[in-house]
XYZ file of C-alpha atoms in Angstrom:
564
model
C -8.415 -33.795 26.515
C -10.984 -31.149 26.518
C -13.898 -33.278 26.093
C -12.417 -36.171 28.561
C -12.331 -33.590 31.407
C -16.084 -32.666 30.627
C -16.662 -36.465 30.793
C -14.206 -38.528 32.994
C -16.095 -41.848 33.073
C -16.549 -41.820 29.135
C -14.984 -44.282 26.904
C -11.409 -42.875 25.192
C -12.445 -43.975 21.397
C -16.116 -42.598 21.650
C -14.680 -38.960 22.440
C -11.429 -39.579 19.689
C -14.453 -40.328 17.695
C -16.370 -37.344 18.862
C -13.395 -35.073 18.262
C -12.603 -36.735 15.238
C -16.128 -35.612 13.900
C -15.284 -31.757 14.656
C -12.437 -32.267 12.449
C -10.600 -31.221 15.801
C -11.299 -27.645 15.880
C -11.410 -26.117 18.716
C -14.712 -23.287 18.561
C -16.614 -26.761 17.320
C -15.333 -29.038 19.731
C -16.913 -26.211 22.352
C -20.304 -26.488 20.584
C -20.495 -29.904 19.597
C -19.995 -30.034 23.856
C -22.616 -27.461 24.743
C -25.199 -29.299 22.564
C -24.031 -32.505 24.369
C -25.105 -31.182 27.392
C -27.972 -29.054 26.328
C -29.738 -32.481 25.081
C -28.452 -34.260 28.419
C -27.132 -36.993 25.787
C -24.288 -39.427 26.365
C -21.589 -39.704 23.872
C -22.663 -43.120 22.378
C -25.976 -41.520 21.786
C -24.835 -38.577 20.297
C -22.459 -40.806 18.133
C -25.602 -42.845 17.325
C -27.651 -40.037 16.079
C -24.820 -38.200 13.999
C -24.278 -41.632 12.209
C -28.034 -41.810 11.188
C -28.195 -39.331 8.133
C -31.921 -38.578 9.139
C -31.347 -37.419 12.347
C -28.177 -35.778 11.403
C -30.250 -33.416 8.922
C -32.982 -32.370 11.520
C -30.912 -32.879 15.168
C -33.297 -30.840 17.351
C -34.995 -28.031 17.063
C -33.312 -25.780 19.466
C -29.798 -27.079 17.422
C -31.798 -26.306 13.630
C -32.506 -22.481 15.240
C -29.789 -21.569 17.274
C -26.603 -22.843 15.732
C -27.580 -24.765 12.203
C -27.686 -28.549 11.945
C -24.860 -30.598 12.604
C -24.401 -30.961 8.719
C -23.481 -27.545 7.939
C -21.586 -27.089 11.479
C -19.191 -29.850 10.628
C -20.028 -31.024 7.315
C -19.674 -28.032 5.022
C -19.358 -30.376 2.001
C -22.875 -31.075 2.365
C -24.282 -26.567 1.769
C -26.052 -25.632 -1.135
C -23.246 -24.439 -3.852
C -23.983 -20.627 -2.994
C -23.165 -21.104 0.572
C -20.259 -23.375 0.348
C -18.463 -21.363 -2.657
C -19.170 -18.228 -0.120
C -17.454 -20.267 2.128
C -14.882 -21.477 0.062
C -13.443 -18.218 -0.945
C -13.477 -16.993 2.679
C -11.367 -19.573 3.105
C -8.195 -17.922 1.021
C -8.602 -14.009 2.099
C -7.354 -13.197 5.437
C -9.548 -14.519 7.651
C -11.167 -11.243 9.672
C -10.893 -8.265 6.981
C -13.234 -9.720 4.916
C -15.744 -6.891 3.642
C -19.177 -7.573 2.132
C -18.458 -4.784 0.223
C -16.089 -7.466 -1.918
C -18.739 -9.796 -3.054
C -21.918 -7.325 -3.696
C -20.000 -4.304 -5.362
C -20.252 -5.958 -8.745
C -20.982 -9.406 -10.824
C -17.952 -11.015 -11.801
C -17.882 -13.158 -15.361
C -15.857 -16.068 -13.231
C -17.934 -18.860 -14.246
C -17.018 -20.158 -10.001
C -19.398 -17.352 -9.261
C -22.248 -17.062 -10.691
C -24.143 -19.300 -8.691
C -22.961 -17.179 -5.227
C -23.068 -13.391 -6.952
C -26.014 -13.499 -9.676
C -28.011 -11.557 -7.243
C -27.949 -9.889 -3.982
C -30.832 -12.212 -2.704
C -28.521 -15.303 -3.634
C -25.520 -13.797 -1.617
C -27.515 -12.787 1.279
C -29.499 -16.306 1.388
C -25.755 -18.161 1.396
C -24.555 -16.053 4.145
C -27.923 -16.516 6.200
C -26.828 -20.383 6.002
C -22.791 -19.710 7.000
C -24.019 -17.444 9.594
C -26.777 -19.433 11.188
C -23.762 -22.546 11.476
C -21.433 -20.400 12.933
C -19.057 -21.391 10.036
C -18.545 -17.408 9.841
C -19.159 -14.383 11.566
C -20.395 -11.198 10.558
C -19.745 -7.412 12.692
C -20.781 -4.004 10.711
C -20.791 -5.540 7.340
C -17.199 -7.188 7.810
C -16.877 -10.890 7.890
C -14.623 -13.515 9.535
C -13.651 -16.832 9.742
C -11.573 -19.025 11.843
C -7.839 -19.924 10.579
C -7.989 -23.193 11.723
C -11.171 -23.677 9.435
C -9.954 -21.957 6.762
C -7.039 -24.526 6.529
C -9.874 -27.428 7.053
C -11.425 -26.295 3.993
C -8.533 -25.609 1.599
C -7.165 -29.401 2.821
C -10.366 -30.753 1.257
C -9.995 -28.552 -2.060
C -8.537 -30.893 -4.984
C -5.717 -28.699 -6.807
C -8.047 -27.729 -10.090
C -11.182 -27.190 -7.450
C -8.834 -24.665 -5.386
C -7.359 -22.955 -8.370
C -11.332 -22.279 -9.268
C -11.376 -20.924 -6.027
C -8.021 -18.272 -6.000
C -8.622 -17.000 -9.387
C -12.376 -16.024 -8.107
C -11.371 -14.914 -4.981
C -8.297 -13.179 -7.003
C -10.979 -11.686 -9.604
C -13.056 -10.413 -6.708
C -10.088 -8.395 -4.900
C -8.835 -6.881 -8.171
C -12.624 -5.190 -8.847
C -12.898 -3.977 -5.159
C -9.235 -2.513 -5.792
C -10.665 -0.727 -8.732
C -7.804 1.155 -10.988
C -6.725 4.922 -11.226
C -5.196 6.625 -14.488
C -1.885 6.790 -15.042
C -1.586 10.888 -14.413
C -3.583 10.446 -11.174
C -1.452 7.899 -9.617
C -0.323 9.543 -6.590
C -3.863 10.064 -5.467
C -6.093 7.227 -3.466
C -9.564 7.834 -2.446
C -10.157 4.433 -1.051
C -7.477 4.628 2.063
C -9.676 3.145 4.601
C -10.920 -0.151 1.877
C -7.348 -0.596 0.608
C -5.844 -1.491 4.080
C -8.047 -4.601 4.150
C -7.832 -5.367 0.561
C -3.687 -5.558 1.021
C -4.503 -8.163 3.402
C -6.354 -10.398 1.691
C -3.690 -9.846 -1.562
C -0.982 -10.518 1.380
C -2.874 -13.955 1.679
C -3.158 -15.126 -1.705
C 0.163 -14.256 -2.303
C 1.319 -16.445 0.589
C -1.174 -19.170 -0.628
C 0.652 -19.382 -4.357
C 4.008 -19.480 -2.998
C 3.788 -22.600 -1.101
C 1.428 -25.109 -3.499
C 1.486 -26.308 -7.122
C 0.391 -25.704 -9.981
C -0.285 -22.388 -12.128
C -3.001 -20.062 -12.869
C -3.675 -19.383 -16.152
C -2.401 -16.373 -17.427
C -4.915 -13.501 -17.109
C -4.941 -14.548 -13.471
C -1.455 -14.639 -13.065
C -1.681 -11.010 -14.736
C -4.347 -9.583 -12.576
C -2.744 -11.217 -9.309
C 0.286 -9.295 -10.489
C -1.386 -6.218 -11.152
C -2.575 -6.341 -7.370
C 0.883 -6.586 -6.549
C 2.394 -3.942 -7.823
C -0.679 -1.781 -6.397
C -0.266 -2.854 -2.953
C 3.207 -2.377 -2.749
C 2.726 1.547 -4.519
C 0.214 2.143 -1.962
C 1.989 0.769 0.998
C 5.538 3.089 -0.048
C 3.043 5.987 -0.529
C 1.445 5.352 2.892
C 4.863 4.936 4.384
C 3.853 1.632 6.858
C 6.562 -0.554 8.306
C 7.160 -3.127 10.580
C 7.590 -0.371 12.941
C 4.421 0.187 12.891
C 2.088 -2.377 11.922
C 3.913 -5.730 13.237
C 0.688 -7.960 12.209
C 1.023 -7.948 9.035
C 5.107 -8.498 8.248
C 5.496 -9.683 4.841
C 3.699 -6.759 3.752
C 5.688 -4.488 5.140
C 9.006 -4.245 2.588
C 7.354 -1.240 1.131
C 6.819 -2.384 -2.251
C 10.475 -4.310 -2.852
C 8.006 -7.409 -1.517
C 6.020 -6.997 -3.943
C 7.745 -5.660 -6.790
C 11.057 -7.251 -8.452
C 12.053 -10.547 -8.473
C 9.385 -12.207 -6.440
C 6.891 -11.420 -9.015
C 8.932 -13.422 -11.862
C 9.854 -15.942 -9.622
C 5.966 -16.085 -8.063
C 4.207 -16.226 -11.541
C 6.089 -15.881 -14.373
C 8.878 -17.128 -15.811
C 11.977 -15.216 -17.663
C 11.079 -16.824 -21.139
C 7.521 -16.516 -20.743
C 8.032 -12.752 -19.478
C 10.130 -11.883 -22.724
C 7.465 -13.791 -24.878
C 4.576 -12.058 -23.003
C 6.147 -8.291 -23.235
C 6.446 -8.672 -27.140
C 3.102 -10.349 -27.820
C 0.589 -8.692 -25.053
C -0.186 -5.034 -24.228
C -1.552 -5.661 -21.166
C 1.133 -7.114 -19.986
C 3.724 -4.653 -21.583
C 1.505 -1.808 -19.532
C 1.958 -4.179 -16.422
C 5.870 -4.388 -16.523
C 6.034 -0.359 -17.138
C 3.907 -0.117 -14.084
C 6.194 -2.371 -12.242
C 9.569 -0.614 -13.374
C 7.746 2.975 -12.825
C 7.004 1.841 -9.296
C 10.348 0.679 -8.503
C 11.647 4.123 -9.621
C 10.053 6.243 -7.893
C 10.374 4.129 -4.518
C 14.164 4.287 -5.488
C 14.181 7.737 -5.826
C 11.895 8.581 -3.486
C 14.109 6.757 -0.693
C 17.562 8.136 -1.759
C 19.184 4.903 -3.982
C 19.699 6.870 -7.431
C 21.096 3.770 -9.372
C 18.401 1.696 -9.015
C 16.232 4.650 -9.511
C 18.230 5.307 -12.548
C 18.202 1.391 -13.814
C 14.390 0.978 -14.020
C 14.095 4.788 -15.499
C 16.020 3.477 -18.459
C 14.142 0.705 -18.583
C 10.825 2.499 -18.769
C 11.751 4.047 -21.935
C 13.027 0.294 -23.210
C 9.574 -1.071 -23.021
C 7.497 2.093 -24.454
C 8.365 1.417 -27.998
C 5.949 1.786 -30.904
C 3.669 4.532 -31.780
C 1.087 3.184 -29.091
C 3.050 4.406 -26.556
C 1.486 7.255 -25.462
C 1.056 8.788 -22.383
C 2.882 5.807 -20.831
C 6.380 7.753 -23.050
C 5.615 10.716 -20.926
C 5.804 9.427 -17.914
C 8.898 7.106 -18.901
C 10.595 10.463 -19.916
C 9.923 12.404 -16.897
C 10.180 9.507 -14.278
C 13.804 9.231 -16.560
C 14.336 13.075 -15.593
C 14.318 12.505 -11.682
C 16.205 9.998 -11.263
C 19.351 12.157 -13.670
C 18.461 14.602 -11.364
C 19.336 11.989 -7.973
C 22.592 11.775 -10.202
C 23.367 15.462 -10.377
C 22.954 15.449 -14.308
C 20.490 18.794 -14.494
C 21.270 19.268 -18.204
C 20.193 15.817 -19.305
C 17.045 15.996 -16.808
C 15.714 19.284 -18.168
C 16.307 17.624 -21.708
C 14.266 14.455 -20.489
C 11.587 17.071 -18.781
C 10.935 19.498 -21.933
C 10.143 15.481 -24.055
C 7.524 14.500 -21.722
C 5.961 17.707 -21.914
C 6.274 17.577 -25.794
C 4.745 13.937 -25.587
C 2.345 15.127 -24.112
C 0.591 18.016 -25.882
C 1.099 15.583 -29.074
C -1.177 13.499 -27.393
C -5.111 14.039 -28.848
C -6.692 13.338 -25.361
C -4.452 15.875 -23.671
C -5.972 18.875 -21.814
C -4.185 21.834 -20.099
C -2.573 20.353 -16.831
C -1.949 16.833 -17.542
C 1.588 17.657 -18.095
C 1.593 19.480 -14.714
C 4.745 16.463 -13.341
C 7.440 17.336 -15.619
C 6.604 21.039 -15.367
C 6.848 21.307 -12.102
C 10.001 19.293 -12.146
C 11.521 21.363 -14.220
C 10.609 24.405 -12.209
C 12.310 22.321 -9.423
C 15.391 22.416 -11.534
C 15.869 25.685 -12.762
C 15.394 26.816 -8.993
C 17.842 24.670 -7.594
C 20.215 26.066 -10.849
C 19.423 29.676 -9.523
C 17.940 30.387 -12.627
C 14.942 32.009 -10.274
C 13.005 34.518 -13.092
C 12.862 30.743 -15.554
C 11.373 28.688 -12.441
C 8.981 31.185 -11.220
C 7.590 31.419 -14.622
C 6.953 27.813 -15.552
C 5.672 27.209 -11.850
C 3.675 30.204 -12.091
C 1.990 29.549 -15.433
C 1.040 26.106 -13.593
C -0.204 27.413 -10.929
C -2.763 29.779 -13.172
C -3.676 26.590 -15.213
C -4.416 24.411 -11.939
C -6.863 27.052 -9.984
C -8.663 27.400 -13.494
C -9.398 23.699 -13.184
C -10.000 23.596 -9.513
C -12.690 26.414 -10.331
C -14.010 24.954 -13.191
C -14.602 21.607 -11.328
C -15.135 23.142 -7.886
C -12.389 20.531 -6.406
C -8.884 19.131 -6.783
C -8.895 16.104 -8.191
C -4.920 15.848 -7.831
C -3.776 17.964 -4.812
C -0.715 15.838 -4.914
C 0.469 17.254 -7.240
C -0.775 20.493 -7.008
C 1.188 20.516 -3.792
C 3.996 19.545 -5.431
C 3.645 23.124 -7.171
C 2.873 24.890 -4.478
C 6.094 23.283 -2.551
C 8.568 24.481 -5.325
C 6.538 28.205 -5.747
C 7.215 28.795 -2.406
C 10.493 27.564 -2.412
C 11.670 30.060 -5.472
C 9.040 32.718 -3.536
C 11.808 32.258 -0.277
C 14.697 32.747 -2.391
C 13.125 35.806 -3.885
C 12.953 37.089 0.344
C 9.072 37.584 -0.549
C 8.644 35.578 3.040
C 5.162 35.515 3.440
C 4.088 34.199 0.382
C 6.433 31.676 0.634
C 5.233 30.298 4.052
C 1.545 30.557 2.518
C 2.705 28.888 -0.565
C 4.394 25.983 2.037
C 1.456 25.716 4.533
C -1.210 25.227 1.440
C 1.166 22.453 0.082
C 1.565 20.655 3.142
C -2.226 20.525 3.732
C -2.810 19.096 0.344
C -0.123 16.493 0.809
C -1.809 15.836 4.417
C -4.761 15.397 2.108
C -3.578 12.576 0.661
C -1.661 10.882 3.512
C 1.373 10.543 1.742
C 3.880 11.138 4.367
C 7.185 10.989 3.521
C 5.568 14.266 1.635
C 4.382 15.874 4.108
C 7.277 15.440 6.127
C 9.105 17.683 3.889
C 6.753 20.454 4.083
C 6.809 20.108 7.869
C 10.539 20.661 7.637
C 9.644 23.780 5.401
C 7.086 25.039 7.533
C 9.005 24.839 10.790
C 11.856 26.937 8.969
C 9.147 29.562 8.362
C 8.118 29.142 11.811
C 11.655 29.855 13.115
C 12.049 32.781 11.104
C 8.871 34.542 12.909
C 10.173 33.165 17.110
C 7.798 30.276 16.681
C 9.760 27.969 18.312
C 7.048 25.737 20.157
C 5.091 25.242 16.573
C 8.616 24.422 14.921
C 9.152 21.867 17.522
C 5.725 20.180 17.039
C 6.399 19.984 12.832
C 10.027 18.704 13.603
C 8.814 16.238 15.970
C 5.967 15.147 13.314
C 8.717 15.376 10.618
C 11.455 13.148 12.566
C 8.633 10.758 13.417
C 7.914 10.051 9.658
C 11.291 9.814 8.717
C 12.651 7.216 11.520
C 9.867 4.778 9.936
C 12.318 3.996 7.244
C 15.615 5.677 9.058
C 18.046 3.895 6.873
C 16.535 5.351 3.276
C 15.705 8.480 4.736
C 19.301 9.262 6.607
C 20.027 12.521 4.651
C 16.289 13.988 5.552
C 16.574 13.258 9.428
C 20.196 14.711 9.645
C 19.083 17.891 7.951
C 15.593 17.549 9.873
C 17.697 16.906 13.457
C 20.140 19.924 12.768
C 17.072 22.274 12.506
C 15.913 21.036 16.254
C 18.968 22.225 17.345
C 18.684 25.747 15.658
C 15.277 26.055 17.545
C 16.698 24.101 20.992
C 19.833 27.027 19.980
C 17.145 29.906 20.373
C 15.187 28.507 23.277
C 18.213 28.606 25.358
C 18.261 25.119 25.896
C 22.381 25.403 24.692
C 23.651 21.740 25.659
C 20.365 19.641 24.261
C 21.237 21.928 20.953
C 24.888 21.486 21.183
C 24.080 17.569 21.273
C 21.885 17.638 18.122
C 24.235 19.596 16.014
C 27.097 17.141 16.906
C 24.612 14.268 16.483
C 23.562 16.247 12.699
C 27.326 16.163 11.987
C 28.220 12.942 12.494
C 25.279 11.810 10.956
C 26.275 13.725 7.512
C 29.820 12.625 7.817
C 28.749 9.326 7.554
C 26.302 9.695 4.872
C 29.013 10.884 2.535
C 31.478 7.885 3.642
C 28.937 5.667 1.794
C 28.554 5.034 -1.691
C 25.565 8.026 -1.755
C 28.596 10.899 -2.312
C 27.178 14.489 -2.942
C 29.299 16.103 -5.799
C 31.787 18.225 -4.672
C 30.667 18.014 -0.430
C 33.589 17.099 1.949
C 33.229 15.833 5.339
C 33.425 18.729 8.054
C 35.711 18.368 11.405
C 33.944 18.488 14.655
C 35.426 22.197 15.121
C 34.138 23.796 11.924
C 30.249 25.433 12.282
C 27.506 23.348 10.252
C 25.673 25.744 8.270
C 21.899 24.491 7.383
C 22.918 24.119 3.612
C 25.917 21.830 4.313
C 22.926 19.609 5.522
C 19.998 20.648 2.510
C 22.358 19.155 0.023
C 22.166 15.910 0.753
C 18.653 16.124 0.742
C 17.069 14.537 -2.507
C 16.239 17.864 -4.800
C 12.292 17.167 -4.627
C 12.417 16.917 -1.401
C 14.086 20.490 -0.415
């Protein structure tokens, strides 16, 4: 219709004919026209020199500069392999987040690749060609590519062609992703990279779930792998739908990609069983999948679920190769007894990680720093105040010896983490100061790592410290930033906003603004009442009648403990 309007008197099967040539998309349809006009040709002559193969090649000279010539507009079959396997792969990662940075970090053994990545020279010469056809487009190093053309392409891919293609494009995203070690999992330098790379593993997800056939089974493993990474970093940077609409599936915080739609997606049950007995690698990958699942459990207040993969954790580290992966399973196994209100059997689980972990030969003072700091947690939630301040304290001494000795944190996750429950045993002990100092440092360090469920509990800490000392307008800013974080997720994180609303109307209380504070205490009540009518019931907690005072610990209890 397009090209009809441009040309009323033209004959109806030269411009099907014309359009047909584009392939029917629309950004060539507009060039294919400009170049129409440009050469003041009619459409029979234009059809007339695209059929002859010679003229095809060389069109024109202003076409051969400006845009390409018509073969490698419209016939991208016809590229050198560099170019078109550039173009190929562009074709199944999400079509504008593409970074350079993906195919020039490193060479790849994929045998798909070599030709495109055995130099820097061949992957600049291939993206001269897509470039100079307009088959991409290229802005600060990112690339991009039109959807419609990406699903041209992939329609002309045979199935064992296209499965070249994903496991290259698949082998690609995994070595920008990179890894990090187990003890440093909390921690992500690459914030601003990842975002883009969850795209593209989005994409390829999406891509194996709707067409046949399998990779083979290191793919399948590293696809997997990607998986459970995206989802750990999406939980830990607390996105939702809320917040970033475009990209949906995505946006399940890790239950999308972790659980069931990974069997179903690329493995089977038998072939999982087989796999878990026979293969380390993919052992390590179903503790990392069962560890992640945990700790987003936990982390969002469901304790059985946390408490079912836990077990499981310590199901799949059998033999004496375990390692440091036993540790983990031990402590992870700790927190979630601890969502259960089963202290004993947590500080049990707590004091074997530790022990696996100075058996260990690579360990060095520190790595153990979780499940002491958990336990510190524990014995000051127990009141046992002189036991916590010593274990916390002793890790505090053994953390700024590293941080001197290496002139940087390499973890201030978890040396927040420390500093959170030091400061919480330091408030107990009415030594006030150090306790805010101890909070303030911890919520920097979790701001640090833009973890922000995190740092949403400090700001709930900090604002308490800011009450204390009449600082009602900071409070309010911290709440605010607190409550923000929170309603992101506002089902799973219920207990931390009623607690978190009750304190706005402590500081509302003391600002004089009585019926706006009268409203959010109601509104912290109800919303407590009905946390404990659910199946999340806090040991020994009743509900309270709309004439008895709320106290701020009827509403800290419901709190997770790691998160007071």
């Amino acid at each position: 219709m397009f090209l009809q309007r441009l040309w009323p008197n033209t004959n109806r099967t030269d411009v099907l004919e014309v359009a047909h040539v584009t392939g029917g998309l629309p950004l060539d349809i507009f060039q294919l026209a400009a170049f129409i006009r440009r050469g003041a040709h009619t459409f029979t002559q234009f059809l007339e020199l695209y059929r002859d193969d010679l003229n095809r090649k060389e069109f024109s000279p202003w076409f051969r500069l400006q845009r390409g010539n018509l073969a490698s507009t419209w016939a991208s079959k016809q590229l050198e392999p560099a170019a078109e396997a550039l173009l190929e792969i562009c074709a199944v990662l999400h079509h504008d987040s593409i970074k350079e940075s993906i195919f020039i970090s490193s060479i790849p053994n994929e045998d798909f690749l070599r030709g495109l990545l055995r130099s820097r020279d061949t992957y600049s010469s291939a993206l001269r060609t897509l470039l100079r056809g307009s088959l991409i487009k290229r802005k600060r190093e990112v690339l991009s590519i039109d959807r419609i053309f990406q699903d041209l392409l992939r329609s002309r891919l045979d199935s064992q062609h296209e499965t070249a293609v994903l496991s290259a494009a698949i082998h690609l995203v995994d070595r920008a992703w990179g890894s990090t070690l187990d003890y440093l999992n909390h921690v992500s330098f690459f914030d601003k990279d990842r975002w883009g790379l969850v795209r593209h593993i989005t994409r390829l997800k999406g891509i194996l779930e709707k067409r046949d056939g399998n990779l083979n089974t290191s793919t399948r493993i590293q696809l997997t792998r990607l998986l459970v990474e995206a989802g750990w970093w999406l939980h830990e940077k607390h996105y939702s739908s809320k917040t970033e609409p475009p990209l949906d599936p995505t946006l399940d915080i890790g239950d999308y990609y972790l659980g069931k739609d990974i069997d179903n997606l690329l493995f089977d049950r038998e072939e999982i069983n087989h796999l878990l007995f026979h293969s380390e690698e993919v052992n390590h990958l179903f503790f990392d999948i069962h560890l992640r699942l945990s700790s987003i459990t936990s982390e969002t207040n469901r304790a059985t679920q946390s408490l079912q993969h836990a077990k499981r954790l310590l199901d799949i580290c059998t033999g004496p190769q375990s390692g440091i992966r036993l540790a983990i399973a031990h402590n992870q196994l700790g927190v979630a007894l601890c969502l259960t209100y089963n202290y004993d059997a947590a500080k049990d689980q707590f004091n074997n990680s530790i022990k696996t972990y100075k058996e260990l030969s690579e360990y060095w003072d520190g790595m153990d720093i979780d499940p002491r700091v958990n336990l510190g947690f524990v014995y000051w939630y127990l009141g046992d105040l002189t036991k916590a301040n010593q274990i916390l304290e002793d890790c505090l001494q053994t953390r700024e010896s590293e941080t001197r000795s290496r002139k940087m944190d390499l973890d201030p996750y978890s040396t927040g983490r420390l500093r959170h429950a030091l400061g919480n045993v330091r408030l107990d002990q009415e030594r006030f100061q150090e306790s805010e100092k101890l909070h303030e440092t911890a919520l920097q360090q979790y701001e640090m790592t833009r973890i922000r469920n995190k740092a949403a509990d400090l700001c709930h800490k900090v604002a308490q410290h800011c009450v204390r000392k009449n600082e009602y307008d900071k409070a309010m800013q911290l709440i605010e930033q607190a409550l923000r974080t929170w309603r992101i997720r506002e089902l799973f994180h219920a207990p931390e906003i009623a607690r978190t609303m009750f304190l706005k109307s402590i500081v509302r209380e003391k600002q004089g603004i009585v019926k706006e504070a009268k409203y959010l205490a109601e509104d912290a009540r109800q919303r407590r009442n009905r946390i404990l009518s659910w199946a999340r019931i806090v040991k020994g907690e009743k509900m309270i009648e709309k004439d008895k005072k709320l106290t701020e610990k009827d509403l800290d209890k419901l709190a997770v403990l790691f998160s007071r």
